[in-house]
Tab-separated table of C-alpha atoms and ligand atoms in Angstrom:
chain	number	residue	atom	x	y	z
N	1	UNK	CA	76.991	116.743	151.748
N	2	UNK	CA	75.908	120.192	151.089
N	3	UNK	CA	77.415	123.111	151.943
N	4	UNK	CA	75.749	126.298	152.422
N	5	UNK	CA	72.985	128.250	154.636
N	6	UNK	CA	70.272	127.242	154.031
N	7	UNK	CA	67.287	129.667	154.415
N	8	UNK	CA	64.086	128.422	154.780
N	9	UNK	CA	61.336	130.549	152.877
N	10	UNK	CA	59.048	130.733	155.746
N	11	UNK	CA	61.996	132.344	157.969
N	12	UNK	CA	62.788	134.844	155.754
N	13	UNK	CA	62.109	138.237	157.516
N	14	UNK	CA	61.233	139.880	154.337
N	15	UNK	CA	58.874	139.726	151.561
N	16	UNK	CA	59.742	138.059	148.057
N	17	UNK	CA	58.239	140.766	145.275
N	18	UNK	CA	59.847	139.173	142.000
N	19	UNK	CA	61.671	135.394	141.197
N	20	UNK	CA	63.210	134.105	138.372
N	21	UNK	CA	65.003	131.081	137.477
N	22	UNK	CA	67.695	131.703	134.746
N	23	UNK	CA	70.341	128.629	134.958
N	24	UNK	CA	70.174	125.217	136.144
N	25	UNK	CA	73.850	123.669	137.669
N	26	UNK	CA	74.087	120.163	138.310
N	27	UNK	CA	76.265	117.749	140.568
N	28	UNK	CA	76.992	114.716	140.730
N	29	UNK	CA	77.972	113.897	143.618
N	30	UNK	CA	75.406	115.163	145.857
N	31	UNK	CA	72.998	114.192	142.971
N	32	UNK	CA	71.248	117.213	142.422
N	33	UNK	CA	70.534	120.288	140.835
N	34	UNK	CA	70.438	123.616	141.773
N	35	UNK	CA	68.704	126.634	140.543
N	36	UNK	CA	70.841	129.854	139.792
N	37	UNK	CA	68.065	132.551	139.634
N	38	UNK	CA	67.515	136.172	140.808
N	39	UNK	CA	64.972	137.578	142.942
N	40	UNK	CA	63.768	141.174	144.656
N	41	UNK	CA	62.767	142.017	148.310
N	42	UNK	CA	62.876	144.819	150.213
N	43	UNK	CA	66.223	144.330	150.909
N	44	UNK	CA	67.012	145.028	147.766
N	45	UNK	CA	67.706	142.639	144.264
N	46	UNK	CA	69.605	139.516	145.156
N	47	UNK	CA	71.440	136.538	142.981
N	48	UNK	CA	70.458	132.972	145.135
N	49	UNK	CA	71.127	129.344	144.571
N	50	UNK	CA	68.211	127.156	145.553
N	51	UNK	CA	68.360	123.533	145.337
N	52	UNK	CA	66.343	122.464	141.978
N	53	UNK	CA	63.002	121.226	143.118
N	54	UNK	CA	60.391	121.914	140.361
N	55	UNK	CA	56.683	121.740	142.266
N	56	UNK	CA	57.995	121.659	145.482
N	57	UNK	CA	55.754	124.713	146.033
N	58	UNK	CA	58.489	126.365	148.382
N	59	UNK	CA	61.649	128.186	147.799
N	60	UNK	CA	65.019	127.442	149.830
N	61	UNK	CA	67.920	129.569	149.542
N	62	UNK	CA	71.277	127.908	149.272
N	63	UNK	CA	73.079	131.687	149.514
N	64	UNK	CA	72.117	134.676	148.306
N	65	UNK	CA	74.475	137.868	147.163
N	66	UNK	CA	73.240	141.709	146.184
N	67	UNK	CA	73.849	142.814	142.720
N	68	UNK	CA	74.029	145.445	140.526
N	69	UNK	CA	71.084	146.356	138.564
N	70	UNK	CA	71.245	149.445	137.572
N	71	UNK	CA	68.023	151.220	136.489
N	72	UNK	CA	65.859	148.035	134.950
N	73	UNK	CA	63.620	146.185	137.418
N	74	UNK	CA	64.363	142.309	137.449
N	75	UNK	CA	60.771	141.624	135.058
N	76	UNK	CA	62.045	143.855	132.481
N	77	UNK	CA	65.241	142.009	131.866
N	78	UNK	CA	66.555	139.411	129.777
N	79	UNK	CA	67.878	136.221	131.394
N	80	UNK	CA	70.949	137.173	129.995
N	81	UNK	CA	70.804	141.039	131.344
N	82	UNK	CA	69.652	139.090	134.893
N	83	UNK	CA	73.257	136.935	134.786
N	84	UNK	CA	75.581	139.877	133.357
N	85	UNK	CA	74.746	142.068	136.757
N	86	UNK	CA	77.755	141.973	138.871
N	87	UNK	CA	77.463	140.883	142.528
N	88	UNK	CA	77.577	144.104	144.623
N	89	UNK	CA	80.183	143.730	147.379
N	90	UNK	CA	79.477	146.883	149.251
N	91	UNK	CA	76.107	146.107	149.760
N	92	UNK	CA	75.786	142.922	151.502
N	93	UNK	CA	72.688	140.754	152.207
N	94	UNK	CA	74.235	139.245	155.524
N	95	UNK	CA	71.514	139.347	157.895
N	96	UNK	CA	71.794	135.415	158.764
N	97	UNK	CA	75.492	135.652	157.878
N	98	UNK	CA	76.396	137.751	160.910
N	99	UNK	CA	75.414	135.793	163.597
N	100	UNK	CA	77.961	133.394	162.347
N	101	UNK	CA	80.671	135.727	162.200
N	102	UNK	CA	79.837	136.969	165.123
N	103	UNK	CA	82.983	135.571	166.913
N	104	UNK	CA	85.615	136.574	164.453
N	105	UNK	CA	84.068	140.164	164.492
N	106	UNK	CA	85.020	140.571	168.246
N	107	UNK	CA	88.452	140.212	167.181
N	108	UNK	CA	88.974	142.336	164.178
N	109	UNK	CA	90.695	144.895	165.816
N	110	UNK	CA	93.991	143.284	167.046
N	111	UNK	CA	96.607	143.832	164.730
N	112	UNK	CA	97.198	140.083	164.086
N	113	UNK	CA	95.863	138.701	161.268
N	114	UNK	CA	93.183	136.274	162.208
N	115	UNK	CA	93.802	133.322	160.611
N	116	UNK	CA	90.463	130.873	159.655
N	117	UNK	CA	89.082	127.689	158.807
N	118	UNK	CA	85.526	128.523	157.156
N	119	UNK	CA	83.776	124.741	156.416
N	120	UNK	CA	81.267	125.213	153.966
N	121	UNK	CA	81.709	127.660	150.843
N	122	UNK	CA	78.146	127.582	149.250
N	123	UNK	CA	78.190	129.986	146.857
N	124	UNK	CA	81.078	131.953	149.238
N	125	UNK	CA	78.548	134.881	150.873
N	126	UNK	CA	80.486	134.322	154.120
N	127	UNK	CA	83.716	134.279	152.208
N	128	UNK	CA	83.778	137.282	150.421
N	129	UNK	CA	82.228	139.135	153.142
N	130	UNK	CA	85.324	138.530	155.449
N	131	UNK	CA	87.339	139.599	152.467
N	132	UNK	CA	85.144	142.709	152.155
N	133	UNK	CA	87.078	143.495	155.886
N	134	UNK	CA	89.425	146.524	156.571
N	135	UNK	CA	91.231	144.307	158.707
N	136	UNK	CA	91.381	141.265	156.556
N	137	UNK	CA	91.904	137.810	157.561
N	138	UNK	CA	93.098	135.142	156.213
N	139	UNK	CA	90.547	132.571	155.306
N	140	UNK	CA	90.901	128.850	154.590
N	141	UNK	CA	87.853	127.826	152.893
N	142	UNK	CA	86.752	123.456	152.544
N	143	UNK	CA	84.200	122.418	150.216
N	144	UNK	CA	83.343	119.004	149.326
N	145	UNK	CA	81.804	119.638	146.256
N	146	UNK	CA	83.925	121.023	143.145
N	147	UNK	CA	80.241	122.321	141.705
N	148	UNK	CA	79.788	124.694	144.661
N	149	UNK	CA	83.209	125.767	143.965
N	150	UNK	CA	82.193	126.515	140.109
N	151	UNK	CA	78.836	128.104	141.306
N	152	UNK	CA	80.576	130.252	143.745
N	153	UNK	CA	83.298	131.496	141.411
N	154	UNK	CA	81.336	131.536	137.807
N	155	UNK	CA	77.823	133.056	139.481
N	156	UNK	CA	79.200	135.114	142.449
N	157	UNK	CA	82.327	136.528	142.083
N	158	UNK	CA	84.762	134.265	144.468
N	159	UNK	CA	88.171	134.748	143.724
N	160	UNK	CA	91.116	133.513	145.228
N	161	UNK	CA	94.432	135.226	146.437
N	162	UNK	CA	97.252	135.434	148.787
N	163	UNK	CA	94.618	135.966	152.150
N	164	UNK	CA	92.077	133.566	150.332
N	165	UNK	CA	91.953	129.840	149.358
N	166	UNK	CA	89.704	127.112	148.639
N	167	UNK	CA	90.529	123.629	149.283
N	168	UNK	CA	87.782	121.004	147.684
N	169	UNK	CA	87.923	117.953	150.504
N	170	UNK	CA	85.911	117.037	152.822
N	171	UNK	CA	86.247	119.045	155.899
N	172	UNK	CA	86.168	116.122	158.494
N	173	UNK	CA	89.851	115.251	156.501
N	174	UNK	CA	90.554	118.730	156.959
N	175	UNK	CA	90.370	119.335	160.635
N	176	UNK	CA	92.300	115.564	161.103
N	177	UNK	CA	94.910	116.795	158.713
N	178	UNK	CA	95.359	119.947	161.082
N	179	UNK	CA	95.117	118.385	163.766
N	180	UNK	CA	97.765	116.176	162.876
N	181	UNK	CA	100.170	118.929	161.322
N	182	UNK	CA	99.188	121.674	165.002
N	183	UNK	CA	97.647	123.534	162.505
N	184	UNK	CA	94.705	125.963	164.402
N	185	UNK	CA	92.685	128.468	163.910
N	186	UNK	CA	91.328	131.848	165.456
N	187	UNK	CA	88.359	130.823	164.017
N	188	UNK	CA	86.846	127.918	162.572
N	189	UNK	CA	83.335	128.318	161.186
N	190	UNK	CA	80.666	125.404	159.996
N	191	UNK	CA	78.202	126.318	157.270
N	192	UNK	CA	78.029	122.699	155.931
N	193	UNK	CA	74.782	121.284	155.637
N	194	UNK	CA	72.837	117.887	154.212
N	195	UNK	CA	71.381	119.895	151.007
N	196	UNK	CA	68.415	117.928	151.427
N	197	UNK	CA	65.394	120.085	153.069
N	198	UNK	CA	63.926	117.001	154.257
N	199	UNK	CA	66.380	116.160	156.242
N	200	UNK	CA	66.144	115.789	160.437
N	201	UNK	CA	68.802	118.088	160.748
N	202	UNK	CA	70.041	119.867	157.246
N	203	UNK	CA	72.734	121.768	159.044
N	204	UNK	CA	75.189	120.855	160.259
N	205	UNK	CA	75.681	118.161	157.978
N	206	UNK	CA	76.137	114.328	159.759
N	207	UNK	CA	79.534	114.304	160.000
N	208	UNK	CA	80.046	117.602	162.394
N	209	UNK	CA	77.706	115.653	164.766
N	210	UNK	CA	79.404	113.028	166.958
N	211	UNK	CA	82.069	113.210	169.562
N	212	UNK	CA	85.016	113.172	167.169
N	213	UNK	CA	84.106	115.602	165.454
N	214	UNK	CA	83.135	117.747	168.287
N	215	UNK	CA	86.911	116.718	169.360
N	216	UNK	CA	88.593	117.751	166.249
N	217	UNK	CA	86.720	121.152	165.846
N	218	UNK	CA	88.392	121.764	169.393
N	219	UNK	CA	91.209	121.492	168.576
N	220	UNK	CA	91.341	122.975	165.747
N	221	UNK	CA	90.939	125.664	167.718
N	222	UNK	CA	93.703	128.691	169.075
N	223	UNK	CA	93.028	129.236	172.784
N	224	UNK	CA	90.313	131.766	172.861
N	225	UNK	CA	89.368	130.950	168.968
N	226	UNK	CA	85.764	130.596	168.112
N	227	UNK	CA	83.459	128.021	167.073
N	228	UNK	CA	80.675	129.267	164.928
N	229	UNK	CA	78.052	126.244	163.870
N	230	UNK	CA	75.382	127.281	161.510
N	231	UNK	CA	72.058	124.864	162.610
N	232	UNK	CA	69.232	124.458	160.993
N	233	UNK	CA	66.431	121.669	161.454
N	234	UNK	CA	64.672	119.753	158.264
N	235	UNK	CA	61.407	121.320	157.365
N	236	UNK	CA	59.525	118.299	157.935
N	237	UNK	CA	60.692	118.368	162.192
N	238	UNK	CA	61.245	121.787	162.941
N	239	UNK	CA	59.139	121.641	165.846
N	240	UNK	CA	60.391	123.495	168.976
N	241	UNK	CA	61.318	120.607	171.029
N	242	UNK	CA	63.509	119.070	168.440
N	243	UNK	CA	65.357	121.865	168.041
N	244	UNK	CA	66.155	122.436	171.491
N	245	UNK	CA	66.933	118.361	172.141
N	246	UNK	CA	69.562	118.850	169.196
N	247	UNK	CA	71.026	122.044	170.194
N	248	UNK	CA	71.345	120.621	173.941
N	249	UNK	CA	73.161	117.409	172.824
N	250	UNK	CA	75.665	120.183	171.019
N	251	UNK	CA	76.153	121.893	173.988
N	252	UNK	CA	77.185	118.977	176.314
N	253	UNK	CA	79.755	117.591	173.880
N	254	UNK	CA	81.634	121.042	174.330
N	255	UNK	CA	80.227	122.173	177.576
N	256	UNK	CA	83.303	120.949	179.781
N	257	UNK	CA	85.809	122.590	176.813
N	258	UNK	CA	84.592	126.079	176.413
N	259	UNK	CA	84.117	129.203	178.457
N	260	UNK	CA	81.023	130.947	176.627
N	261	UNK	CA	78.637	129.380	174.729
N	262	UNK	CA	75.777	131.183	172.999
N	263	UNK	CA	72.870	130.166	170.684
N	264	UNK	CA	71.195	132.928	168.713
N	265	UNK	CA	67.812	133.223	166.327
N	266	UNK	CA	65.132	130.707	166.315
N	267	UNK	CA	64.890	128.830	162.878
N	268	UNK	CA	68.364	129.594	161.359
N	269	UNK	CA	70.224	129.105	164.982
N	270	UNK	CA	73.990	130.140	164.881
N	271	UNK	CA	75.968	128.205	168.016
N	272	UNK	CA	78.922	130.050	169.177
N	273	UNK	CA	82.029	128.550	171.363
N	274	UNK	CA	84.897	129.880	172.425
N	275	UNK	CA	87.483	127.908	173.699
N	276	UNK	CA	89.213	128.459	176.628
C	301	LIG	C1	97.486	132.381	155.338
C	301	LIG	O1	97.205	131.016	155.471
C	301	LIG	C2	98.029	130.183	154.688
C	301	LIG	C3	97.504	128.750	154.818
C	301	LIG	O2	97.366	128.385	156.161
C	301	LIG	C4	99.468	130.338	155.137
C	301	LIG	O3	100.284	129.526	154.337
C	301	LIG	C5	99.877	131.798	155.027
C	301	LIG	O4	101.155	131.974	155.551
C	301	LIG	C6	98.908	132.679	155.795
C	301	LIG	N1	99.222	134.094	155.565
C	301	LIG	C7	99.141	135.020	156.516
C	301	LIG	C8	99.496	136.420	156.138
C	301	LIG	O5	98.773	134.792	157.666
């Protein structure tokens, strides 16, 4: 299982001007490779992670994080120069990011510190953009895969401390462990996909779909927490009507537990439940 958002080229709302491939990470147990490369947009210049898929013809973005580049442009650099820039905090790339913070941002402003469960580090753009916060909270992050955890730290800057942690397990043990121990959350979020583009349904990943897992997300939930679920359909079935059959079927398991539900964008859909 993969964990990341995944961004499919053909969604991107902006226009690729310059890519390049400079490192090649590889893991073994979701036997595969990904790409560690740099590319420019309008948005600016941008480290990504893109699965490794040589003549695949299209490009599929893992994560992606600003960085520094000072006055060179991207063509003129050295793969080296590319993987020295530093990954610019203060200047975020978190377009598809913020519909899946969405929830914890309506709740920033209470002087508690929010305490959550973020399922899926990818190379940590969520992450570190909740540690980026004024009001900070205190994030819990589960990966599955100790590469992503390498990836994240070694390419993009993740660190851990006192109001950050990662834990590398899978995050269906996670939320039984929690549930087990009362543990919850004011917000739990699920960026854990399938890694494989191909796939029906590449996010969430197989595991976050079936009744107990819809159960233990629930109540791994504070009354009033959030439920963020980052979905995204295989590029092979993305027609409309899947989608909407899939998101449905998400919507009934939690329709009797939760007092707002919302569903936002149209490739990249975010799902958003909060529970009563
Ligand atoms: C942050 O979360 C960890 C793990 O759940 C917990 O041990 C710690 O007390 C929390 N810290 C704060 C300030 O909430």
């Amino acid at each position: 299982m993969k964990t990341a958002l995944f961004l499919a080229f053909l969604s991107l709302p902006y226009t690729i001007s310059a890519h390049f491939i400079d490192d090649t990470v590889c893991s073994e147990m979701q036997a595969m490779c990904f790409d560690i490369g740099h590319g420019s947009s309008d948005e600016g210049t941008f480290r990504f992670v893109s699965p490794h898929n040589p003549g695949h013809g299209m490009e599929t973005y893992l994560s992606r994080s600003s960085v520094m580049t000072g006055d060179k442009e991207l063509g003129f650099m050295t793969r080296d120069e590319r993987l020295a820039m530093k990954i610019d905090n203060q200047n975020p790339l978190y377009m598809l990011v913020e519909p899946l913070l969405e929830g914890v941002q309506r709740r920033l402003d209470g002087k508690e510190v929010l305490q959550i469960l973020s399922i899926g580090l990818g190379a940590g753009s969520v992450d570190m953009y909740l540690k980026s916060l004024e009001n900070r909270p205190n994030v819990t992050s589960v990966e599955i895969d100790p590469i992503m955890v390498k990836i994240a730290k070694n390419y993009f800057n993740v660190v851990e401390d006192d109001f950050y942690r990662i834990v590398v397990k899978d995050g269906i043990d996670v939320l039984k462990e929690n549930s087990q121990e009362n543990r919850q959350y004011d917000a739990v979020l699920v960026d854990a996909c399938t890694g494989n583009i191909f796939d029906e349904v590449v996010c969430p990943a197989g595991a976050f779909l079936n009744k107990e897992a819809v159960d233990l997300l629930y109540g791994n939930l504070k009354k009033g927490g959030t439920l963020s679920i980052g979905v995204l359909l295989g590029q092979e079935t993305g027609s409309g009507k899947t989608i909407v059959q899939f998101v449905k079927s998400l919507l009934i398991a939690f329709k009797n537990l939760c007092k707002t539900r919302e569903i936002q964008g149209v490739q990249n859909l975010v799902g958003l439940w909060t529970r009563s």
